[in-house]
Amino acid sequence: MNQLDEILFQVAKPARYTGGEWNSIKKDWEKTRIRIALSYPDLYDIGMSNLAIPILYDILNRIPDVLAERVYAPWKDMESAMRAAGIPLYALESKRPLRDFDIIGFSLGYELCYTNVLNMLDLSGIPVLAAERDESHPLIIAGGSSVLNPEPMADFIDLFVIGDGEEVVVEFINLFREWKQSGSSRSEFLKQAAQLEGIYVPRFYTPEYLLDGRLRSFTPLVPEAKLPVHRQMVNQLPPPPIRPVVPFVEVVQDRAAIEIQRGCTRGCRFCQAGMIYRPVRERPQSEIIQAVREILENCGYDEISLVSLSTSDYPEIDKLVATLAKMYPNVTFSLPSLRIAASSIQLMEALPSHRKTGLTFAPEAGSERLRRVINKCIPENILLETAAIAFQRRWTTLKLYFMLGLPGETIDDVRYIVRLIEKVHDLGKEYMGNRAKVGVSLATFVPKPHTPFQWVGQETEEQINIKHEIVRSGLVRRGLKISWQDPKTSLLEAVISRGDRRLGKAIHRAWQLGCTFDAWSEHFRWEKWQQAFAECGLDPAFYAQRVRELDEILPWSHIDIGVTTGYLKREYQRAFRCEETGDCRYEGCNVCGFEKWFPACQARLEHGSNQ
């Protein structure tokens, strides 16, 4: 019995670390010239539900001379056992240490996973700081939604892939192959890579700051460094993976998933995903139906999720659901991200094998006025009508999501949350008596880069706690289940998401102080982060709560996502005039930036503009 086998007996869920799952791909190490470790900086149970890793795993392993394997952050017990036994972090398929790979690619979708990146590098025996790595170390790259502001992680990552990775990753691998054959320096390779669309190499840029801490300038240091860096976009979604790896242990989303469309044009002003994944690209129904058939044959799942930012908006979604229900009456299909409307309930009821337990909707704000501010303009009567229909049709539970601290929110807006929930609860009691349940989830608003609210400040913990108490005390007599996130967690998320390159020092220091798994409440240590900020001379309020000037250079201003700053500014101004902006797929082009070159947007512009 080797050392790894011995420690697996000591940890919870050892199958997280064994590999060998159904559909996992194990290539011959010696016969592949380029070896890549696809890394997700969170627990296996979370990472196996991520969509990006399976897509890249499939694309890369189709290239004959490329080997792609997976690695996830080990849980605390496994990390301790590995360090005690001197076992470096390894990839699941080959059990090779990460330091043996040519490239380690991190998928970064959440800022509170950043310390896990450092921990995984350290556990691999790889220097965490890019400046301390040399030609003998793997190239460390990163992509994902949170790297649309790459600066907080610039000290640790050699290059970032900005935007959709399906096409640029193949270009990147071809360039890497040529570089390996040439024998030139890593710096020379990075200069060549910097010329690819969607590639950002932070060492080739330098920020300068004003005395008050704001950015003065952001300057390229070599001719190859582009400014701005344009986000990579695929015009047509590539075929979905049809042989996803099937985990041995139960994971968060224990089902197969098919992305039916990418992007959303609803224009919610708080929603980063709705901005950075534009324009909308839809997968043909025939391709979805074929993918369902092949996934069921290859995996044995009895549940498939049809994934989109706004599944209700997929063209003829009712016909797709009806077709799948007829073809696979024993398969459960889930439809996340449904719009608040009676049609959404009809969709759910058309699905085979559905269980009438719970529906989830996200009004986000209690008052119609505030919903206009955030451009999620759902009239209260529509929300109540939807709830009434759900209870009439014997759905037992409705879960409602709200945000506190939205721009322009007043105490009256918070009280409207209580009134709205009370009305929904009354409808449930009217139609279902004591069987009706209403769940409430409260999140703290986090201003995100590349959104119309990127300039606003986050409310303080004291302000948020007052609003929490208003909702809690208003609903306590109802006995409703209310969940909310620690405002300190949301504060840290805001600090990192809006941070500049100086924040890397605090991330590094927080990790040295023992911060990992910051997204897990039982391991979140705000006092350690406070210490890290203080030692690095950084004020969290400067990043999270400061209102930015509209003409200010932002830490992410050098990243062009395709949506123009002019559009974001117009939406910011319309928000505080409580003006709705319509969905461009139905009401004409809003001139967000894609109208000049994306065919579908050109057609909408010709149809008529809202501006």
XYZ file of C-alpha atoms in Angstrom, residues 43-607:
565
model
C -13.950 21.220 -3.318
C -14.507 18.355 -5.777
C -18.210 18.377 -4.858
C -18.478 21.963 -6.153
C -16.048 21.764 -9.044
C -17.670 18.723 -10.626
C -20.785 20.848 -11.132
C -18.869 23.533 -13.025
C -19.589 23.736 -16.772
C -16.281 25.235 -17.938
C -13.987 22.380 -16.891
C -15.883 19.636 -18.823
C -15.959 21.788 -21.982
C -12.196 22.412 -21.928
C -11.491 18.819 -20.839
C -13.351 17.569 -23.917
C -11.784 20.074 -26.355
C -8.205 19.584 -25.168
C -8.299 15.796 -24.974
C -9.492 15.662 -28.579
C -6.099 17.076 -29.622
C -3.833 14.027 -30.171
C -0.654 15.355 -28.546
C -2.425 17.076 -25.622
C -3.268 15.523 -22.275
C -5.766 17.302 -20.001
C -6.439 16.131 -16.453
C -8.421 17.523 -13.518
C -7.554 18.724 -10.041
C -9.668 20.258 -7.275
C -8.861 21.870 -3.942
C -8.486 19.191 -1.267
C -10.596 19.631 1.836
C -8.893 20.572 5.091
C -8.487 16.989 6.302
C -6.923 15.828 3.037
C -4.605 18.830 2.844
C -3.321 18.186 6.373
C -2.745 14.519 5.614
C -0.946 15.329 2.348
C 1.344 17.877 3.972
C 2.137 15.508 6.847
C 2.984 12.706 4.418
C 4.870 14.980 2.015
C 2.500 14.196 -0.860
C 2.233 17.055 -3.386
C -1.066 17.988 -4.988
C -1.727 15.712 -7.968
C -4.077 15.397 -10.933
C -6.802 12.793 -10.635
C -6.237 10.849 -13.844
C -2.502 10.088 -13.691
C -1.785 10.938 -10.022
C 1.159 12.993 -11.338
C 2.166 16.000 -9.211
C 0.950 19.309 -10.633
C 4.515 20.562 -10.907
C 5.136 17.939 -13.637
C 2.586 19.534 -15.977
C 3.392 22.113 -18.647
C 0.360 24.266 -17.917
C -1.963 24.631 -14.941
C -5.208 26.357 -15.848
C -7.490 27.713 -13.127
C -11.198 28.375 -13.650
C -12.013 31.449 -11.553
C -15.699 32.175 -11.164
C -15.830 33.485 -7.604
C -13.507 35.884 -5.830
C -13.652 34.054 -2.489
C -11.811 31.103 -4.055
C -8.658 33.119 -4.694
C -6.752 32.034 -1.586
C -7.403 28.422 -2.632
C -5.438 29.095 -5.822
C -2.418 30.092 -3.768
C -2.877 27.110 -1.498
C -3.076 24.670 -4.400
C 0.116 26.080 -5.925
C 1.919 25.853 -2.596
C 0.677 22.317 -2.013
C 2.104 21.473 -5.450
C 5.538 22.807 -4.559
C 5.163 25.690 -7.024
C 5.969 29.286 -5.975
C 2.732 31.222 -5.602
C 4.178 34.475 -6.952
C 4.673 34.613 -10.714
C 7.846 36.675 -10.215
C 9.433 33.781 -8.274
C 8.764 31.119 -10.907
C 11.249 30.207 -13.615
C 11.446 28.084 -16.778
C 11.285 24.872 -14.728
C 7.818 25.624 -13.376
C 4.481 25.100 -15.134
C 2.851 28.067 -16.840
C -0.013 29.274 -14.631
C -3.038 30.572 -16.534
C -6.583 31.493 -15.511
C -9.950 32.182 -17.075
C -13.562 32.504 -15.969
C -16.070 35.210 -15.198
C -14.200 36.818 -12.310
C -11.034 37.455 -14.345
C -12.862 40.167 -16.287
C -11.113 42.146 -13.563
C -7.824 40.238 -13.487
C -5.821 42.737 -11.416
C -6.252 41.291 -7.889
C -4.687 38.014 -9.124
C -2.062 39.581 -11.398
C 0.783 38.755 -8.975
C 0.060 35.032 -9.165
C -1.043 34.296 -12.764
C 1.239 34.291 -15.831
C -1.556 34.975 -18.289
C -5.338 35.315 -18.310
C -7.809 34.111 -20.925
C -10.430 36.836 -21.141
C -13.881 35.676 -22.290
C -15.012 32.494 -24.061
C -12.229 29.917 -24.053
C -13.384 27.338 -26.587
C -11.582 28.792 -29.605
C -8.699 30.735 -28.098
C -7.517 27.720 -26.093
C -6.824 25.839 -29.333
C -4.901 28.831 -30.744
C -3.004 29.064 -27.497
C -2.049 25.373 -27.551
C -0.837 25.637 -31.144
C 1.346 28.591 -30.155
C 2.620 26.734 -27.086
C 3.560 23.731 -29.229
C 5.556 25.917 -31.605
C 7.275 27.612 -28.680
C 8.306 24.298 -27.116
C 9.886 23.269 -30.411
C 11.691 26.601 -30.787
C 13.502 26.483 -27.458
C 13.086 30.227 -26.909
C 12.517 31.816 -23.494
C 9.256 31.862 -21.570
C 9.232 35.648 -21.799
C 9.336 35.369 -25.593
C 6.398 32.967 -25.530
C 4.380 35.323 -23.329
C 5.001 38.159 -25.767
C 3.693 36.004 -28.603
C 0.693 34.924 -26.520
C -0.110 38.541 -25.648
C -0.849 39.153 -29.317
C -3.696 36.612 -29.347
C -7.206 38.011 -29.012
C -8.426 37.552 -25.448
C -5.009 36.951 -23.843
C -3.832 39.284 -21.074
C -0.289 39.005 -19.688
C -0.172 41.212 -16.560
C 3.622 41.475 -16.334
C 3.609 43.489 -19.568
C 1.553 46.327 -18.050
C 2.188 48.714 -15.192
C -0.386 50.721 -13.208
C 0.358 54.117 -11.680
C -1.674 55.654 -8.879
C -2.670 59.116 -7.740
C -1.968 60.304 -4.196
C -5.576 59.575 -3.218
C -5.183 55.934 -4.294
C -7.098 56.074 -7.567
C -5.540 54.885 -10.802
C -3.612 57.512 -12.744
C -2.731 55.376 -15.752
C -2.303 51.853 -17.058
C 0.617 51.500 -19.462
C 1.825 48.646 -21.719
C 5.535 47.911 -21.299
C 6.204 46.002 -24.545
C 4.912 46.518 -28.113
C 3.129 43.170 -28.055
C 0.873 44.213 -25.162
C -2.495 45.410 -26.446
C -4.567 48.154 -24.872
C -7.409 47.519 -24.412
C -7.520 43.737 -24.216
C -10.590 42.547 -26.094
C -12.692 39.772 -24.662
C -12.757 36.591 -26.744
C -16.235 35.594 -28.017
C -17.474 32.580 -29.962
C -20.142 33.412 -32.533
C -21.660 29.952 -32.356
C -21.702 27.645 -29.362
C -19.586 24.540 -29.967
C -21.210 21.136 -29.445
C -21.701 20.341 -25.760
C -19.681 17.573 -24.073
C -21.616 14.330 -24.437
C -19.354 12.173 -22.240
C -19.057 14.188 -19.030
C -17.211 12.572 -16.154
C -19.654 10.909 -13.739
C -18.536 11.403 -10.112
C -18.341 8.554 -7.626
C -19.738 10.713 -4.812
C -22.781 12.951 -4.633
C -21.972 16.463 -5.810
C -23.860 19.756 -5.575
C -25.485 19.438 -9.011
C -25.772 15.672 -9.289
C -27.091 15.643 -12.845
C -25.971 16.166 -16.408
C -26.132 19.697 -17.799
C -26.539 21.098 -21.313
C -26.008 24.791 -21.993
C -28.942 25.669 -24.250
C -27.960 29.310 -24.726
C -25.274 31.716 -23.570
C -25.918 35.341 -22.723
C -28.921 37.374 -21.637
C -30.396 40.670 -22.861
C -32.806 41.373 -20.001
C -30.392 44.082 -18.861
C -30.642 43.765 -15.065
C -28.292 46.516 -13.961
C -26.813 44.618 -11.014
C -26.102 41.446 -13.011
C -22.528 40.985 -14.190
C -23.271 37.763 -16.071
C -25.938 39.537 -18.105
C -23.314 42.020 -19.337
C -20.167 39.939 -19.754
C -21.806 37.031 -21.600
C -23.483 39.156 -24.269
C -24.564 38.720 -27.005
C -27.121 35.898 -26.775
C -26.116 32.755 -28.649
C -28.644 29.947 -28.859
C -27.986 26.264 -29.384
C -30.226 24.706 -32.070
C -32.990 22.488 -30.703
C -31.842 19.583 -32.851
C -28.397 19.764 -31.259
C -29.890 19.857 -27.744
C -32.102 16.847 -28.421
C -29.202 14.875 -29.874
C -26.993 15.815 -26.909
C -29.666 14.622 -24.459
C -29.820 11.262 -26.224
C -26.055 10.783 -26.242
C -25.543 11.935 -22.652
C -28.192 9.523 -21.410
C -26.511 6.702 -23.337
C -23.020 7.607 -22.137
C -23.691 8.490 -18.506
C -26.813 6.784 -17.212
C -28.163 9.949 -15.591
C -31.902 10.180 -14.964
C -31.861 13.976 -14.630
C -30.626 16.653 -17.027
C -30.499 20.406 -16.459
C -31.133 22.740 -19.407
C -28.840 25.598 -18.447
C -29.099 29.268 -19.358
C -28.998 32.644 -17.635
C -32.674 33.020 -18.562
C -34.069 29.669 -19.640
C -37.569 31.066 -20.242
C -36.140 33.238 -23.030
C -34.869 30.346 -25.116
C -36.854 30.451 -28.403
C -39.754 27.988 -28.389
C -38.687 26.546 -25.056
C -42.184 25.099 -24.693
C -41.733 23.034 -27.879
C -38.323 21.830 -26.732
C -39.735 20.772 -23.371
C -42.699 19.023 -25.015
C -40.400 17.123 -27.367
C -38.081 15.980 -24.591
C -41.025 15.030 -22.358
C -42.434 12.822 -25.100
C -39.082 11.212 -25.940
C -37.925 10.632 -22.333
C -40.916 10.266 -19.989
C -38.740 8.703 -17.265
C -36.088 11.419 -17.249
C -36.338 14.487 -15.028
C -35.460 17.762 -16.759
C -34.736 20.830 -14.657
C -35.100 24.401 -15.887
C -33.083 26.835 -13.751
C -33.403 30.613 -14.058
C -37.071 30.875 -14.970
C -38.784 34.226 -15.316
C -41.543 35.177 -12.846
C -44.587 34.385 -14.976
C -47.433 31.892 -15.191
C -45.808 30.477 -18.332
C -42.854 29.335 -16.214
C -45.155 27.182 -14.088
C -46.717 25.733 -17.229
C -43.221 24.869 -18.445
C -42.394 23.106 -15.199
C -45.612 21.131 -15.317
C -44.892 20.011 -18.868
C -41.705 18.308 -17.727
C -41.749 14.544 -17.186
C -41.192 13.141 -13.708
C -41.520 16.523 -12.056
C -42.102 16.591 -8.334
C -44.340 19.392 -7.114
C -42.179 20.405 -4.216
C -40.632 23.821 -4.796
C -40.305 26.721 -7.200
C -37.699 29.464 -6.964
C -38.140 33.046 -8.160
C -35.991 36.146 -7.706
C -37.917 39.443 -7.454
C -34.649 40.956 -6.052
C -36.460 44.068 -4.703
C -39.674 44.537 -2.745
C -41.048 47.656 -4.433
C -41.865 48.235 -8.084
C -39.925 51.505 -7.926
C -36.710 49.759 -6.910
C -37.269 47.018 -9.480
C -37.320 49.779 -12.116
C -34.040 51.104 -10.697
C -32.373 47.721 -11.213
C -34.277 47.142 -14.491
C -36.009 44.011 -13.287
C -39.429 45.434 -13.962
C -41.841 42.808 -12.708
C -45.217 44.286 -11.664
C -46.399 43.122 -8.265
C -49.666 41.818 -9.708
C -47.721 39.493 -12.052
C -45.649 38.169 -9.168
C -48.744 37.546 -7.043
C -50.605 35.994 -9.952
C -47.678 33.624 -10.531
C -47.606 32.672 -6.845
C -51.369 32.093 -6.814
C -51.215 29.814 -9.855
C -48.339 27.862 -8.306
C -50.253 27.233 -5.093
C -53.479 26.481 -6.975
C -51.620 23.791 -8.886
C -50.362 22.224 -5.655
C -46.763 23.424 -5.583
C -46.017 23.310 -1.882
C -43.057 25.673 -1.598
C -42.021 28.982 -3.122
C -38.548 30.348 -2.433
C -38.034 34.062 -3.043
C -34.659 35.772 -3.469
C -34.098 39.416 -2.561
C -31.084 41.714 -2.326
C -30.473 44.297 0.355
C -28.430 47.443 -0.189
C -29.366 47.962 -3.822
C -28.565 51.430 -5.220
C -31.268 53.897 -4.246
C -32.861 51.548 -1.709
C -34.792 53.165 1.151
C -36.154 51.759 4.376
C -39.607 51.810 2.770
C -38.269 49.570 -0.020
C -37.115 47.096 2.620
C -40.547 47.143 4.275
C -42.047 46.382 0.863
C -40.075 43.118 0.927
C -41.938 42.146 4.087
C -45.322 43.151 2.626
C -44.706 41.249 -0.593
C -43.683 38.096 1.253
C -46.746 38.383 3.492
C -49.000 38.601 0.441
C -47.390 35.524 -1.108
C -47.682 33.640 2.172
C -51.375 34.579 2.459
C -51.982 33.178 -1.032
C -50.285 29.945 -0.024
C -52.454 29.584 3.068
C -55.574 30.373 1.046
C -54.955 27.602 -1.486
C -52.955 25.050 0.485
C -53.440 25.798 4.165
C -50.546 24.855 6.423
C -48.881 22.843 3.665
C -47.824 26.060 1.941
C -44.271 27.147 2.637
C -42.488 30.332 1.638
C -38.706 30.497 1.900
C -36.843 33.804 1.860
C -33.197 34.341 0.930
C -31.529 37.712 1.482
C -28.256 38.596 -0.225
C -26.201 41.746 0.132
C -25.757 43.706 -3.091
C -22.198 43.598 -4.438
C -21.290 46.205 -7.101
C -19.534 44.332 -9.906
C -17.161 45.419 -12.685
C -18.575 45.871 -16.206
C -22.101 46.617 -14.958
C -24.048 49.901 -14.789
C -23.590 49.780 -11.006
C -19.791 49.434 -11.128
C -19.487 53.041 -9.941
C -21.734 52.802 -6.853
C -20.591 51.978 -3.341
C -21.626 49.016 -1.243
C -23.535 49.757 1.949
C -21.800 49.276 5.278
C -22.355 46.267 7.488
C -24.263 48.451 9.966
C -26.683 49.625 7.266
C -27.223 46.081 6.010
C -27.799 44.696 9.495
C -30.534 47.297 10.128
C -32.299 46.151 6.965
C -31.862 42.485 7.865
C -33.547 43.174 11.196
C -36.487 44.950 9.533
C -37.180 41.888 7.387
C -36.573 39.412 10.184
C -38.743 41.180 12.745
C -41.453 41.785 10.166
C -41.722 38.087 9.342
C -40.948 36.449 12.669
C -44.608 35.991 13.588
C -45.159 34.158 10.314
C -42.610 31.503 11.185
C -41.025 31.737 7.748
C -37.567 30.383 7.061
C -35.168 33.233 6.282
C -31.567 32.776 5.206
C -28.982 35.461 4.600
C -25.309 35.796 3.893
C -22.884 37.279 6.379
C -22.416 40.930 5.287
C -18.680 40.556 5.956
C -18.523 37.883 3.248
C -20.223 40.241 0.800
C -17.843 43.013 1.830
C -14.820 40.864 1.007
C -16.388 39.881 -2.311
C -16.878 43.564 -3.172
C -13.315 44.452 -2.147
C -11.762 41.745 -4.318
C -14.107 42.101 -7.296
C -13.418 45.861 -7.520
C -9.778 45.637 -6.478
C -6.629 46.777 -8.257
C -3.223 45.134 -8.482
C -2.214 46.303 -4.997
C -4.784 43.909 -3.570
C -2.584 40.953 -4.496
C -0.424 41.701 -1.436
C -3.451 41.377 0.858
C -4.616 38.139 -0.800
C -1.117 36.735 -0.360
C -0.914 37.824 3.279
C -4.399 36.496 4.093
C -3.374 33.123 2.711
C -0.182 33.187 4.795
C -2.361 33.855 7.848
C -4.349 30.693 7.105
C -7.267 31.885 4.961
C -8.582 29.256 2.574
C -12.113 28.200 1.616
C -13.294 31.732 2.316
C -16.617 30.977 0.597
C -17.390 28.396 3.301
C -18.898 30.038 6.377
C -17.198 27.633 8.791
C -13.774 28.618 7.424
C -14.325 32.328 6.756
C -12.005 34.386 8.974
C -12.738 38.085 8.574
C -10.352 39.054 11.361
C -7.475 37.498 9.387
C -8.453 39.491 6.307
C -8.631 42.654 8.395
C -5.106 41.960 9.617
C -3.922 41.381 6.044
C -5.444 44.650 4.812
C -3.946 46.573 7.738
C -0.466 45.104 7.266
C -0.591 45.959 3.538
C -1.830 49.495 4.172
C -5.111 48.943 2.326
C -8.578 50.116 3.347
C -11.443 47.745 2.391
C -13.860 50.697 2.282
C -11.762 52.317 -0.467
C -12.568 49.396 -2.741
C -16.045 48.344 -1.601
C -17.861 51.430 -0.343
C -16.312 54.315 -2.248
C -18.482 55.801 -5.008
C -16.442 55.979 -8.220
C -16.443 58.986 -10.549
C -17.916 58.301 -13.990
C -14.705 59.490 -15.675
C -12.402 57.604 -13.303
C -9.946 55.026 -14.653
C -11.126 51.775 -13.099
C -8.860 48.782 -12.375
C -10.637 46.872 -15.161
C -10.872 49.715 -17.689
C -8.232 48.050 -19.889
C -10.500 45.027 -20.397
C -13.007 45.486 -23.231
C -15.933 43.076 -22.815
C -17.768 44.372 -25.895
C -20.356 46.366 -23.940
C -19.293 50.018 -24.152
C -18.652 52.308 -21.208
C -21.080 54.754 -22.828
C -23.886 52.185 -22.607
C -23.071 51.401 -18.958
C -23.098 55.111 -18.120
C -26.482 55.594 -19.831
C -27.891 52.683 -17.853
C -26.423 54.080 -14.622
C -28.162 57.404 -15.275
C -31.437 55.761 -16.315
C -31.384 53.754 -13.081
C -31.538 56.844 -10.913
C -34.330 58.236 -13.070
C -36.221 54.954 -12.477
C -36.367 54.379 -16.230
C -36.835 50.925 -17.687
C -34.689 49.703 -20.577
C -36.425 47.083 -22.702
C -35.043 43.738 -23.812
C -33.413 44.313 -27.197
C -34.537 40.928 -28.480
C -38.128 42.124 -28.377
C -38.104 45.933 -28.288
C -35.302 47.110 -30.556
C -31.552 47.656 -30.177
C -30.243 49.445 -27.077
C -26.854 50.193 -28.696
C -24.792 48.402 -26.053
C -21.733 47.896 -28.258
C -22.386 44.739 -30.262
C -24.671 46.336 -32.834
C -21.850 47.228 -35.235
C -20.538 43.764 -35.923
C -22.666 40.957 -34.469
C -25.206 39.865 -37.144
C -28.170 39.407 -34.805
C -27.507 42.816 -33.235
C -27.247 44.470 -36.653
C -30.687 43.140 -37.511
C -32.166 44.537 -34.305
C -30.544 47.914 -34.907
C -32.154 48.046 -38.346
C -35.491 47.159 -36.720
